[in-house]
CSV table of C-alpha atoms in Angstrom, one decimal:
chain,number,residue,atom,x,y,z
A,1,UNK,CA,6.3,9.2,-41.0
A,2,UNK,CA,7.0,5.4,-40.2
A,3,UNK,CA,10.7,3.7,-41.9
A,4,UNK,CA,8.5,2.5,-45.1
A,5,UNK,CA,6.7,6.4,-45.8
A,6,UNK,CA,10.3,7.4,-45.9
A,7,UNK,CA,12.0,4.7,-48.0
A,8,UNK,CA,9.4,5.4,-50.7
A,9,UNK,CA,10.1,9.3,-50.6
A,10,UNK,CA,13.6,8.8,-50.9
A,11,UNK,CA,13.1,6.6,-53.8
A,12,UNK,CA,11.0,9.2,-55.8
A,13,UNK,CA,13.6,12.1,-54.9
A,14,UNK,CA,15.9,10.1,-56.7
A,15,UNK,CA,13.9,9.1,-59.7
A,16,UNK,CA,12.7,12.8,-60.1
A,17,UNK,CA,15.4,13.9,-62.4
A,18,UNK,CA,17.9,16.7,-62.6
A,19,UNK,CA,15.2,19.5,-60.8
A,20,UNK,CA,12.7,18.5,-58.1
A,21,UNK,CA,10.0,21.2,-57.0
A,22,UNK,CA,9.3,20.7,-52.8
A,23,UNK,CA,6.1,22.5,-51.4
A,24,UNK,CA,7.0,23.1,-48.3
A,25,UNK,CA,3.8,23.8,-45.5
A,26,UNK,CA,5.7,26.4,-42.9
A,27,UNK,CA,3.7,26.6,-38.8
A,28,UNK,CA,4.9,29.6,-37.4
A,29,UNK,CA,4.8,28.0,-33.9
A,30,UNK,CA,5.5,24.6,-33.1
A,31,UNK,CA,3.9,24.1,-29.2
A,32,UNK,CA,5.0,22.2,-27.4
A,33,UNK,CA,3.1,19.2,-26.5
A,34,UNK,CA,3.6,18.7,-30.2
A,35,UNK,CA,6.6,16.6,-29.3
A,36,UNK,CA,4.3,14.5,-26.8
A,37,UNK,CA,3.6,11.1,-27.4
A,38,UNK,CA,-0.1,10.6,-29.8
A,39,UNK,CA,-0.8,7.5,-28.6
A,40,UNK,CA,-3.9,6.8,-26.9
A,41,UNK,CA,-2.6,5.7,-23.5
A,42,UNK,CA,-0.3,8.3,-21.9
A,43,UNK,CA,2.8,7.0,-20.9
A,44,UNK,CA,3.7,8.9,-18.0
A,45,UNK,CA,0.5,7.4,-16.1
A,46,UNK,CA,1.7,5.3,-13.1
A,47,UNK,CA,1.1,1.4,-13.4
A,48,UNK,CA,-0.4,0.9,-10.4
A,49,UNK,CA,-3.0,2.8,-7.6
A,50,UNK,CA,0.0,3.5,-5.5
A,51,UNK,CA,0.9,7.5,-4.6
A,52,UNK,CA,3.4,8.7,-7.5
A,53,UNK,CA,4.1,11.2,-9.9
A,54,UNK,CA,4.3,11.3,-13.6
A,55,UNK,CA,6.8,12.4,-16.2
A,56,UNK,CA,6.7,16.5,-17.0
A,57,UNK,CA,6.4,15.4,-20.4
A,58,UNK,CA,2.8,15.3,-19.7
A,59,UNK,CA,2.4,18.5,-17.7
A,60,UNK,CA,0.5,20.1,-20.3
A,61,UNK,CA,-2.3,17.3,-20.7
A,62,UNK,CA,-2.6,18.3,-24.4
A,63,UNK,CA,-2.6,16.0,-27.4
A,64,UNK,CA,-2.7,15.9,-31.2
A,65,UNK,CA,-5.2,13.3,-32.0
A,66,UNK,CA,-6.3,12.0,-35.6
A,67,UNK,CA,-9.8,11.5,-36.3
A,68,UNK,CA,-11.5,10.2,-39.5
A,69,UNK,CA,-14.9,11.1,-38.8
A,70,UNK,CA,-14.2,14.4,-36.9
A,71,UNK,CA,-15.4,17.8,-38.7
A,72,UNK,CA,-14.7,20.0,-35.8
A,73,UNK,CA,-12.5,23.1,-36.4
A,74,UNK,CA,-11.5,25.8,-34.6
A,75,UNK,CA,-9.9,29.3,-34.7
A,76,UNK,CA,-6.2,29.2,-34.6
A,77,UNK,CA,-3.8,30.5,-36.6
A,78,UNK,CA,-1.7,27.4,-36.3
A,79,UNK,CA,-4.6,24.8,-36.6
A,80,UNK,CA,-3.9,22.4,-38.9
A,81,UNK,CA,-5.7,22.3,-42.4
A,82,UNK,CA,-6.8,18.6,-42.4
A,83,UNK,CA,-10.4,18.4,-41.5
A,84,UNK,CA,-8.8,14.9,-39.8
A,85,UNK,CA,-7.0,16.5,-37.2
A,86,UNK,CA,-8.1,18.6,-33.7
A,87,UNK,CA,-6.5,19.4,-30.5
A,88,UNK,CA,-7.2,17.4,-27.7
A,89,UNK,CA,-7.1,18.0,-24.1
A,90,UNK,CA,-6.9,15.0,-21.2
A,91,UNK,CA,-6.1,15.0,-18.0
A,92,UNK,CA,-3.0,12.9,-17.0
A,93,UNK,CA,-2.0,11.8,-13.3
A,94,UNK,CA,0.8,14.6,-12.1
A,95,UNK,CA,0.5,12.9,-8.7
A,96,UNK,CA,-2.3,10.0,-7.8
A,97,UNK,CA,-3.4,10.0,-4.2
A,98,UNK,CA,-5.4,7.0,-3.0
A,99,UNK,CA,-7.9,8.3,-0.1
A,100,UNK,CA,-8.4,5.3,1.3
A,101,UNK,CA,-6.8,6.6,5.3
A,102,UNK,CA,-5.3,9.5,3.7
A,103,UNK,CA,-5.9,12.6,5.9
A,104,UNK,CA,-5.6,16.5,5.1
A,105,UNK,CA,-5.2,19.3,6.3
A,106,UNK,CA,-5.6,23.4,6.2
A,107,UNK,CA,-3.5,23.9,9.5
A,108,UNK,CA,0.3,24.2,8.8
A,109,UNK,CA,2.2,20.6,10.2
A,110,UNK,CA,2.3,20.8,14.4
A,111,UNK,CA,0.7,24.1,14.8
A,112,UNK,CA,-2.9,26.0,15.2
A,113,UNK,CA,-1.7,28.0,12.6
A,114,UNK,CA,-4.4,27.6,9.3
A,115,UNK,CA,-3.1,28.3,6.1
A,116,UNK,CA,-5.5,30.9,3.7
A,117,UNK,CA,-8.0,28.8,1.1
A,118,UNK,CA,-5.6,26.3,0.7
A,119,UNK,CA,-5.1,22.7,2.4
A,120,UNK,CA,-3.1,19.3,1.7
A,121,UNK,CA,-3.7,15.7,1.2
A,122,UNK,CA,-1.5,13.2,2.7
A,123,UNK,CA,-1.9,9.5,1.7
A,124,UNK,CA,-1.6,6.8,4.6
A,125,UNK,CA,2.1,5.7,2.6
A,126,UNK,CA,3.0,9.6,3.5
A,127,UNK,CA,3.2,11.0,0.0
A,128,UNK,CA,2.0,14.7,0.2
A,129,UNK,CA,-0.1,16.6,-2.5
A,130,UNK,CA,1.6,19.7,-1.8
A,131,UNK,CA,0.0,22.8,-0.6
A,132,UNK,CA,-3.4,23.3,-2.7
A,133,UNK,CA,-4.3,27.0,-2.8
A,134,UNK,CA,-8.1,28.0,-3.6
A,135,UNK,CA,-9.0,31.0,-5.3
A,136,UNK,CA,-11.8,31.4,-1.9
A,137,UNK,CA,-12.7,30.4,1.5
A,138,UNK,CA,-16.1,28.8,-0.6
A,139,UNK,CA,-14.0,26.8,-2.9
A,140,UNK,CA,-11.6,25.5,-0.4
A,141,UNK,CA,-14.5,24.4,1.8
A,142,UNK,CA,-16.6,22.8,-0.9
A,143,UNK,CA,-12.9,20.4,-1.9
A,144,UNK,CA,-12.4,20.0,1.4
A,145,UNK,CA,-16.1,18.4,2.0
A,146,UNK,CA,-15.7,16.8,-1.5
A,147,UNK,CA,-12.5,14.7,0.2
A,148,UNK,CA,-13.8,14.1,3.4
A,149,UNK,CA,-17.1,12.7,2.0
A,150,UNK,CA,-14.8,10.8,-0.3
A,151,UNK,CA,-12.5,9.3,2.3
A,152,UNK,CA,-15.6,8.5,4.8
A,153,UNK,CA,-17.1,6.8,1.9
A,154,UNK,CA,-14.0,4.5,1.4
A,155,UNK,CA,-13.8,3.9,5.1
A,156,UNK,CA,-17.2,2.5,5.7
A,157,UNK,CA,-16.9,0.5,2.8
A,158,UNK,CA,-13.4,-0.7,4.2
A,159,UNK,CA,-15.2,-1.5,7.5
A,160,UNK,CA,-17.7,-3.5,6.6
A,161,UNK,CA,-15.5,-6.0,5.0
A,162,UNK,CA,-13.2,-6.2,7.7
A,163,UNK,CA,-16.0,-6.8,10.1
A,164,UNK,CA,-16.7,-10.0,8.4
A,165,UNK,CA,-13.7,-11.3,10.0
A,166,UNK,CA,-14.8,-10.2,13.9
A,167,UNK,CA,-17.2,-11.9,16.0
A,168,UNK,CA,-20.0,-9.6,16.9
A,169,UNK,CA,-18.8,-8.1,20.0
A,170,UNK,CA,-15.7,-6.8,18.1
A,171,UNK,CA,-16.9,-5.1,15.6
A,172,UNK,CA,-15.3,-1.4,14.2
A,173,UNK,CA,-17.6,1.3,14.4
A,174,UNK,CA,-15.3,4.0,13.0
A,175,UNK,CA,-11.9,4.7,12.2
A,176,UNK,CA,-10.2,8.3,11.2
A,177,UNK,CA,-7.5,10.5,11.5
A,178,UNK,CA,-7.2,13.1,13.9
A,179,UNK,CA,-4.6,15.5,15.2
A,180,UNK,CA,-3.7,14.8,19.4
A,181,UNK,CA,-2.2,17.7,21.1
A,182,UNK,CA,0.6,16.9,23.1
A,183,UNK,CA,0.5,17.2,26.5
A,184,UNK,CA,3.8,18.9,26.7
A,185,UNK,CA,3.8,22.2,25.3
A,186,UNK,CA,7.5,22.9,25.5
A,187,UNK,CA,7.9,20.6,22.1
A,188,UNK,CA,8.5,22.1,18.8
A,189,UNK,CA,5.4,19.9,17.2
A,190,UNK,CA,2.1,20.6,19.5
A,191,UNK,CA,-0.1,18.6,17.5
A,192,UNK,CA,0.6,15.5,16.1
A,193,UNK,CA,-1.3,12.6,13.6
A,194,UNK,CA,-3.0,10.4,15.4
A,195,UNK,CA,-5.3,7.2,13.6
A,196,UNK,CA,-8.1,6.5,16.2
A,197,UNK,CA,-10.9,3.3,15.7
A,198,UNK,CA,-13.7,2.1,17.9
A,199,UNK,CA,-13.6,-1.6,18.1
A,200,UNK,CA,-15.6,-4.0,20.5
A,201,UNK,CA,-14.9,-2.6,23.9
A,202,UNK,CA,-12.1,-0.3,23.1
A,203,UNK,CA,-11.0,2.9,22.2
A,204,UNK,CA,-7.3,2.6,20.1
A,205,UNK,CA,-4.8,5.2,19.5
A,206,UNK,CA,-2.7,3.9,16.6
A,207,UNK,CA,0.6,6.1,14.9
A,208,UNK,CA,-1.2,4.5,11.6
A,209,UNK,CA,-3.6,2.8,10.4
A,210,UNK,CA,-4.3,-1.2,11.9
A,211,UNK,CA,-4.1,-3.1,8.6
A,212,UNK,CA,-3.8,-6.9,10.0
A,213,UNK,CA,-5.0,-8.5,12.9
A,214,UNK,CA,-1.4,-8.5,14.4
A,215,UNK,CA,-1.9,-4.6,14.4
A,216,UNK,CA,-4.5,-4.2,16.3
A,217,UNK,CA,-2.7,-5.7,19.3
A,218,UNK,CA,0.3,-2.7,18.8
A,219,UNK,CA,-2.4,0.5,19.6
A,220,UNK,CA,-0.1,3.2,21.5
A,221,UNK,CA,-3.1,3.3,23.8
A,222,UNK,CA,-6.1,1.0,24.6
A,223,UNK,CA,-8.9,2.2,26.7
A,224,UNK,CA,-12.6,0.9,27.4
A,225,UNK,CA,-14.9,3.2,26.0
A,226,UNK,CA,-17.5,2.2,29.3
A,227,UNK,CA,-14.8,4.0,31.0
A,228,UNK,CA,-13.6,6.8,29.7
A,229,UNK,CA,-15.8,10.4,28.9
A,230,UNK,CA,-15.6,12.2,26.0
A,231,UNK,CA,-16.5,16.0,25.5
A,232,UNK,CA,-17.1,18.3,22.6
A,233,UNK,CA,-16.0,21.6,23.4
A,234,UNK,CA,-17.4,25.1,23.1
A,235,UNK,CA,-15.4,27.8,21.7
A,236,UNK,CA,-14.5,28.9,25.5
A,237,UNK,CA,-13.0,25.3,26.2
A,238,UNK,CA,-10.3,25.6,22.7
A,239,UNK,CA,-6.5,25.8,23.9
A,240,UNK,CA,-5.7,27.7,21.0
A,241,UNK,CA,-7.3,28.6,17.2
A,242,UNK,CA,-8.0,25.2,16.3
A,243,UNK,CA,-11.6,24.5,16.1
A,244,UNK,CA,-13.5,21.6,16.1
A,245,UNK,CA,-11.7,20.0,19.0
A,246,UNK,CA,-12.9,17.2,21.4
A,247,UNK,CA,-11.2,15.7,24.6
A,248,UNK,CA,-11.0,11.9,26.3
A,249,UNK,CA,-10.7,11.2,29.8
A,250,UNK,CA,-9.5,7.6,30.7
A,251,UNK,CA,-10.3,6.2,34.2
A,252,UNK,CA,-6.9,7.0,35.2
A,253,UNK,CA,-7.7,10.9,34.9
A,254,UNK,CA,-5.1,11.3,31.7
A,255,UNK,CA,-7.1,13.6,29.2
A,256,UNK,CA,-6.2,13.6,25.3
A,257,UNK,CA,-6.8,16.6,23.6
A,258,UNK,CA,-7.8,15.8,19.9
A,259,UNK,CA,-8.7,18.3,17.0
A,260,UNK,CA,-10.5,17.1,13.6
A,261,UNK,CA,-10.8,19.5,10.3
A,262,UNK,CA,-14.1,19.8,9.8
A,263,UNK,CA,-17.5,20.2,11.9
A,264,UNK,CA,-18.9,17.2,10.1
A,265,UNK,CA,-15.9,15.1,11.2
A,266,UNK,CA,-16.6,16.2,15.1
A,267,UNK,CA,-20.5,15.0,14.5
A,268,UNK,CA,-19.3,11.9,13.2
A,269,UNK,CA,-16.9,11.0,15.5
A,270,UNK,CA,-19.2,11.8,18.1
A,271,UNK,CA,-22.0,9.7,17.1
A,272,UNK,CA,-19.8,6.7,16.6
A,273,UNK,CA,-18.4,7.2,20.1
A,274,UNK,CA,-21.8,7.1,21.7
A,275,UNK,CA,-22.9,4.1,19.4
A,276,UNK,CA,-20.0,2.2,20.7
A,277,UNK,CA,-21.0,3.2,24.0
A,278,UNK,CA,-24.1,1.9,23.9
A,279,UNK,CA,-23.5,-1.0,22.2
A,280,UNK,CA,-20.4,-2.0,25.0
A,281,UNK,CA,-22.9,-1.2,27.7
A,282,UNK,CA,-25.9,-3.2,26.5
A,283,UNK,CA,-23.8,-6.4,26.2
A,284,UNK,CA,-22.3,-6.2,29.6
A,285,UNK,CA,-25.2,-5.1,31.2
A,286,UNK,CA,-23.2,-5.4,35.0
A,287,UNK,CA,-19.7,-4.3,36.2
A,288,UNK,CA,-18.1,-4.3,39.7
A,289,UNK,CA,-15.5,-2.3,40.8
A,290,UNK,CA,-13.2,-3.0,43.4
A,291,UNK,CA,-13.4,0.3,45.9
A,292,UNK,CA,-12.3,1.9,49.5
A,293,UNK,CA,-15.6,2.9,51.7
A,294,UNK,CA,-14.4,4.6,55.1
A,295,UNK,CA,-11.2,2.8,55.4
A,296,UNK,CA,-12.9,-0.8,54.3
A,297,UNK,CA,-12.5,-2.6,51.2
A,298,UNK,CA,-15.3,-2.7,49.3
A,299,UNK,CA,-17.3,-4.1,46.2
A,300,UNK,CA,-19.5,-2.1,44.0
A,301,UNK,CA,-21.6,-3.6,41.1
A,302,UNK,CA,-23.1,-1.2,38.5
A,303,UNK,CA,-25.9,-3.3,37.3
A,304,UNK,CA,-27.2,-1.4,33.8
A,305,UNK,CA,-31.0,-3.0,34.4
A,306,UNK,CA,-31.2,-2.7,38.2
A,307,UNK,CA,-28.9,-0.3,39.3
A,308,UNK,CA,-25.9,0.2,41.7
A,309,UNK,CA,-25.1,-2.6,44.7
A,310,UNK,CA,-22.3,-1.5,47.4
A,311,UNK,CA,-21.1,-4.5,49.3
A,312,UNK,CA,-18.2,-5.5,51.9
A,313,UNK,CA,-15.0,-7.4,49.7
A,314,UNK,CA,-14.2,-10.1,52.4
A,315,UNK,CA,-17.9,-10.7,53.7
A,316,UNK,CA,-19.9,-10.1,50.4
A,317,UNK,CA,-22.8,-8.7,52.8
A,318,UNK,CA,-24.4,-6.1,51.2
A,319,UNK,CA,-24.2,-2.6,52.6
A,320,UNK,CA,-26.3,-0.7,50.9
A,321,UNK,CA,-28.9,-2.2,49.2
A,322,UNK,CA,-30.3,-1.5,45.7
A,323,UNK,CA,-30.2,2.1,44.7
């Protein structure tokens, strides 16, 4: 009833006389979402794409709309008699989580320890969705393929347009978040988040995603993918109960103990590791290494099209010919 509706009531109430009959329609229960706003566009809907929640006003998704043309009716006691009016359901944003480098998880925070049908989403500003509980092991799987499809699909897409920007040689061949397992096992926290990207020549370890060039020179840990080996492992080489686990082992001899979610995520990762393998080593093509051959300082060159040369530092004579 808008200020004029009202106005004009009053003004007949007044011109009615001494007596003044009311019919009065009674609802036996008011819901609710009754009090909600009717308009269109729900107001508790966040302005913007970033993580957030809405008001509880609009917990309940459920609206009283007015439509001319509609005929629909349904069977409920309290449904209203206008053939104008029906009950609408929509879905408003409780809490909007952009994928884009998010990450999730069914393993509770720092542990091996996987929580029963159920999982979280965390978005890259570190707003959680909460624990999501399924109602089965085939529900929780098929959501948890669902995002991880989702979230791959974002990041290729993300990739190609920051390639534009790279010569060649340093292009990204995947990014994604992982958990590393820290070396120390005395520490409350055994696993931690950890963003890793293939780039060029490198492997990067980042705390979080590189958004600017700037970033990209602050990776916890750089290593040449040339020379470091990565393995899958078999359920005999797991630490613990997390599955799905892969290890790195720099030139140094430091291995890094990673674990992913799901299967698919180890086959990716895998085949982007070998792609930028391959890649690294066919643009190279030769690399010598400086090396300690019965007490004498030595050269030796891996050639990629002709094979491995051993030769003397100081004299450059070669010692050992072309394997």
């Amino acid at each position: 009833m808008d200020f004029r509706t009202a106005c004009e009531e009053v003004q007949v109430l007044r011109n009615a006389g001494e007596e003044v009959t009311l019919t009065v329609s009674f609802l036996k229960r008011a819901p609710a979402f009754l009090k909600l706003p009717l308009n269109e566009d729900c107001a508790c809907a966040p302005s913007d794409q970033s993580s957030g929640t809405s008001s509880p006003l609009c917990d309940s998704g459920l609206h009283l709309n007015y439509h001319p043309n509609n005929t629909d009716t349904l069977s409920c006691s309290s449904w209203p008699t206008s053939p104008g009016l029906r009950w609408e359901k929509r879905w408003c944003d409780l809490r909007l989580i952009p994928l884009l480098h998010s990450r999730f998880s069914q393993y509770v925070p720092g542990t091996d320890l996987s929580r029963q049908n159920a999982f979280q989403v965390i978005a890259v500003d570190g707003v959680c969705s909460g624990i999501i509980q399924c109602l089965s092991a085939e529900d929780c799987v098929d959501w948890l393929q669902a995002i991880a499809t989702n979230i791959s699909n974002l990041t290729k897409h993300n990739i190609k347009k920051i390639n534009r920007n790279f010569p060649v040689n340093q292009q990204i061949v995947y990014m994604g978040w992982c958990e590393a397992r820290e070396q120390d096992p005395l520490q409350d926290r055994v696993y931690s988040p950890t963003f890793l990207a293939l780039r060029g020549s490198c492997l990067y370890k980042f705390l979080a995603p590189p958004v600017t060039t700037w970033d990209w020179t602050r990776a916890e840990k750089t290593f040449s993918v040339y020379e470091i080996m990565c393995k899958i492992l078999k359920d005999s080489d797991l630490l613990d109960r997390r599955k799905h686990c892969f290890t790195v082992q720099s030139e140094s001899g430091e291995d890094l103990y990673f674990s992913v979610e799901l299967e698919s995520d180890l086959t990716q990762w895998e085949r982007a590791f070998q792609t930028a393998t391959f890649l690294e080593v066919e643009r190279i093509q030769c690399k010598t290494y400086a090396c300690v051959l019965e007490s004498h300082l030595m050269g030796l060159t891996i050639d990629f099209s002709t094979g491995f040369i051993c030769f003397d530092a100081a004299t450059k004579v070669m010692c050992s010919g072309q394997l």
